[in-house]
Amino acid sequence: MTLWCYGVTTCSKRLSSGLLERTLKSLALGGFPEPRLFIDGIPNEALPDFANNLQVTCHNPPIRIYGNFHLGLSELFIRDPHADLYAMFQDDFVTYKSLRQYLEHCHYPNKGYWNLYTFPQNEKPQAGWYLSNQLGKGAVALVFSNAAMKTLLTNTFWICRPSIKHQNPDRAWKFVDGGIVEAMKQQGYKEYVHNPSLVQHTGLKSSLGNGRQ
């Protein structure tokens, strides 16, 4: 039996947008009914009814995109360091029914991780899993093995990302997908995507700060 630990990142401003509720309903149908919510900021009001039965971690004051994502991953691992697979989802996508069951029947790649969202630039006319272009396109739904999770959380580039100087000072706090693929690349890990895409992004703007795709 595969042991999972999984969460959803969101922010206080998006709790009532409708996107999170639709995502949680889709995840439940996909086999992930009780994710831990990682909320950047404190909700102004009580949590919506659809989230009342979920475990919640809030960051106050807000710690921004990278911080919420990184601390979320760290908390998942700390709470269950022996899980087989870890998944971190955004708050604005839909997926297939029985997604979890399907993933458990797939062969997890050696020294790799899964990106369940296949960005248009990564689409290929072949079914199943294959290597992405390794540019880090999309962090809508990522799945890591126990070894891959430990590799990412101990990578110096990933840990020190907020202190890395960029031409755009906000870049270190955004583009989590690029940060992950670069950190994993340094450790000899590669990103794998799937055709057809196993999730579909539904938001006009990503909860991680990227534009519409």
XYZ file of C-alpha atoms in Angstrom:
213
model
C 0.000 0.000 0.000
C 1.393 3.382 -1.030
C 1.583 5.956 1.762
C 0.888 9.531 0.645
C 1.312 12.935 2.270
C -0.098 15.875 0.349
C -1.125 19.499 0.572
C -2.560 22.474 -1.306
C -1.040 25.954 -1.369
C -3.298 28.990 -1.444
C -3.528 32.486 -0.014
C -6.119 34.217 2.134
C -7.362 36.392 -0.740
C -8.271 33.352 -2.854
C -10.309 31.385 -0.326
C -13.606 32.723 -1.645
C -12.669 32.855 -5.336
C -14.411 29.565 -6.149
C -11.215 28.094 -7.578
C -10.108 26.445 -4.338
C -13.479 24.798 -3.742
C -13.539 23.388 -7.274
C -9.956 22.147 -6.888
C -10.690 20.401 -3.593
C -13.770 18.699 -5.043
C -11.756 17.514 -8.039
C -8.925 16.302 -5.823
C -11.385 14.332 -3.692
C -12.704 12.570 -6.795
C -9.089 11.951 -7.763
C -8.406 10.162 -4.487
C -6.948 13.016 -2.440
C -9.850 13.992 -0.162
C -8.092 15.582 2.820
C -5.097 17.723 1.869
C -3.477 20.045 4.373
C -4.115 23.654 3.335
C -1.122 25.975 3.418
C -2.557 29.505 3.493
C -0.297 32.490 2.953
C -1.825 35.041 5.306
C -4.652 34.897 7.832
C -8.256 34.605 6.567
C -10.317 37.709 7.347
C -13.277 35.500 8.157
C -13.866 31.901 9.194
C -12.792 29.276 6.710
C -15.441 28.417 4.101
C -17.563 25.381 4.918
C -15.870 23.270 2.259
C -12.535 23.616 4.092
C -13.745 23.187 7.670
C -12.760 19.519 7.884
C -9.220 20.087 6.603
C -6.035 20.641 8.556
C -4.708 24.146 7.979
C -1.394 25.947 8.340
C -1.423 29.758 8.074
C 1.583 32.026 7.701
C 1.156 35.433 9.299
C 2.359 37.843 8.164
C 2.358 36.426 4.617
C 5.619 34.791 3.632
C 5.073 35.009 -0.131
C 4.979 32.346 -2.804
C 8.285 30.562 -2.374
C 8.035 30.691 1.419
C 4.559 29.169 1.516
C 5.545 26.441 -0.932
C 8.879 25.607 0.700
C 7.545 25.596 4.261
C 4.596 23.539 3.062
C 6.880 20.880 1.605
C 8.998 20.903 4.750
C 5.958 20.490 6.972
C 4.629 17.593 4.930
C 7.940 15.806 5.354
C 8.289 16.630 9.054
C 4.762 15.422 9.798
C 5.268 12.181 7.878
C 8.957 11.526 7.138
C 8.278 7.949 6.068
C 5.648 8.545 3.377
C 6.289 6.906 0.024
C 5.051 9.823 -2.067
C 4.503 13.521 -1.390
C 2.321 15.786 -3.520
C 1.968 19.555 -3.474
C -0.919 21.060 -5.373
C -1.953 24.600 -6.237
C -5.481 25.852 -5.636
C -6.637 26.291 -9.231
C -6.853 23.110 -11.285
C -9.028 20.108 -12.046
C -7.942 16.525 -12.487
C -9.199 13.075 -13.399
C -11.286 10.756 -11.291
C -9.122 8.075 -9.610
C -5.891 9.987 -10.258
C -4.286 8.549 -7.134
C -5.106 4.988 -8.135
C -3.592 5.588 -11.560
C -0.390 7.090 -10.138
C 0.041 4.138 -7.804
C 0.066 1.849 -10.826
C 2.717 3.918 -12.610
C 6.428 3.228 -12.272
C 8.042 6.097 -10.384
C 11.271 7.174 -12.123
C 14.679 6.607 -10.572
C 16.236 9.993 -9.750
C 13.223 11.877 -11.041
C 9.960 13.545 -10.009
C 6.536 13.912 -11.591
C 4.965 17.111 -12.859
C 1.291 16.258 -13.395
C 0.692 19.395 -15.453
C 2.090 19.083 -18.965
C 2.903 22.575 -20.162
C 2.206 23.140 -23.892
C 5.950 23.358 -24.593
C 6.331 19.839 -23.198
C 3.568 18.161 -25.188
C 4.634 15.203 -27.312
C 2.641 12.791 -29.497
C 3.231 9.837 -27.190
C 1.224 8.402 -24.341
C 2.426 8.053 -20.770
C 5.441 9.468 -18.961
C 8.481 11.032 -20.596
C 11.171 13.614 -19.832
C 10.141 17.267 -19.932
C 12.320 19.948 -21.506
C 13.844 20.459 -18.028
C 13.000 24.163 -17.985
C 10.617 23.958 -15.048
C 7.253 24.770 -16.601
C 4.442 24.723 -14.062
C 4.215 23.770 -10.386
C 0.464 23.137 -10.392
C 0.802 19.553 -9.161
C 4.149 17.990 -8.289
C 4.827 14.526 -6.872
C 8.056 13.499 -5.131
C 9.257 10.183 -3.803
C 10.667 10.087 -0.293
C 14.200 10.214 -1.688
C 13.354 13.040 -4.094
C 11.743 15.053 -1.298
C 14.821 14.762 0.907
C 17.013 15.675 -2.062
C 15.076 18.885 -2.717
C 14.739 19.954 0.913
C 18.483 19.610 1.506
C 19.629 21.312 -1.697
C 21.561 24.519 -1.004
C 20.278 26.316 -4.104
C 16.666 25.623 -3.120
C 17.144 26.558 0.529
C 19.034 29.771 -0.276
C 16.790 30.844 -3.149
C 15.455 34.006 -1.413
C 19.019 35.299 -0.992
C 20.032 34.793 -4.637
C 20.274 38.089 -6.452
C 18.413 38.356 -9.728
C 17.910 41.131 -12.214
C 14.327 41.119 -10.973
C 14.457 41.083 -7.143
C 11.008 39.454 -6.956
C 12.062 36.472 -9.055
C 13.471 34.511 -6.119
C 10.038 34.582 -4.480
C 8.232 33.433 -7.616
C 8.868 30.894 -10.374
C 8.952 28.014 -7.922
C 8.859 25.566 -10.832
C 12.165 26.845 -12.212
C 13.761 26.781 -8.789
C 12.777 23.157 -8.257
C 13.972 21.902 -11.621
C 17.314 23.683 -11.183
C 17.822 22.345 -7.648
C 16.955 18.814 -8.717
C 19.122 19.064 -11.821
C 22.109 19.811 -9.587
C 21.499 16.467 -7.862
C 21.090 14.491 -11.074
C 17.291 14.372 -10.907
C 15.012 15.003 -13.891
C 11.404 16.124 -14.306
C 8.874 13.830 -15.982
C 5.551 14.860 -17.504
C 2.622 12.861 -18.855
C 0.552 12.788 -22.018
C -2.275 13.543 -21.654
C -1.770 16.129 -18.938
C -3.104 14.717 -15.673
C -4.289 18.107 -14.410
C -5.580 21.223 -16.115
C -4.905 24.713 -14.792
C -8.137 26.696 -14.395
C -7.072 30.072 -12.998
C -6.485 33.240 -14.985
C -3.396 33.761 -12.857
C -1.429 31.084 -11.063
C -1.460 31.044 -7.277
C 2.331 30.962 -7.610
C 2.294 34.308 -9.384
C 2.661 33.244 -13.003
C 0.459 34.314 -15.888
C -2.287 32.413 -17.667
C -1.383 29.324 -19.686
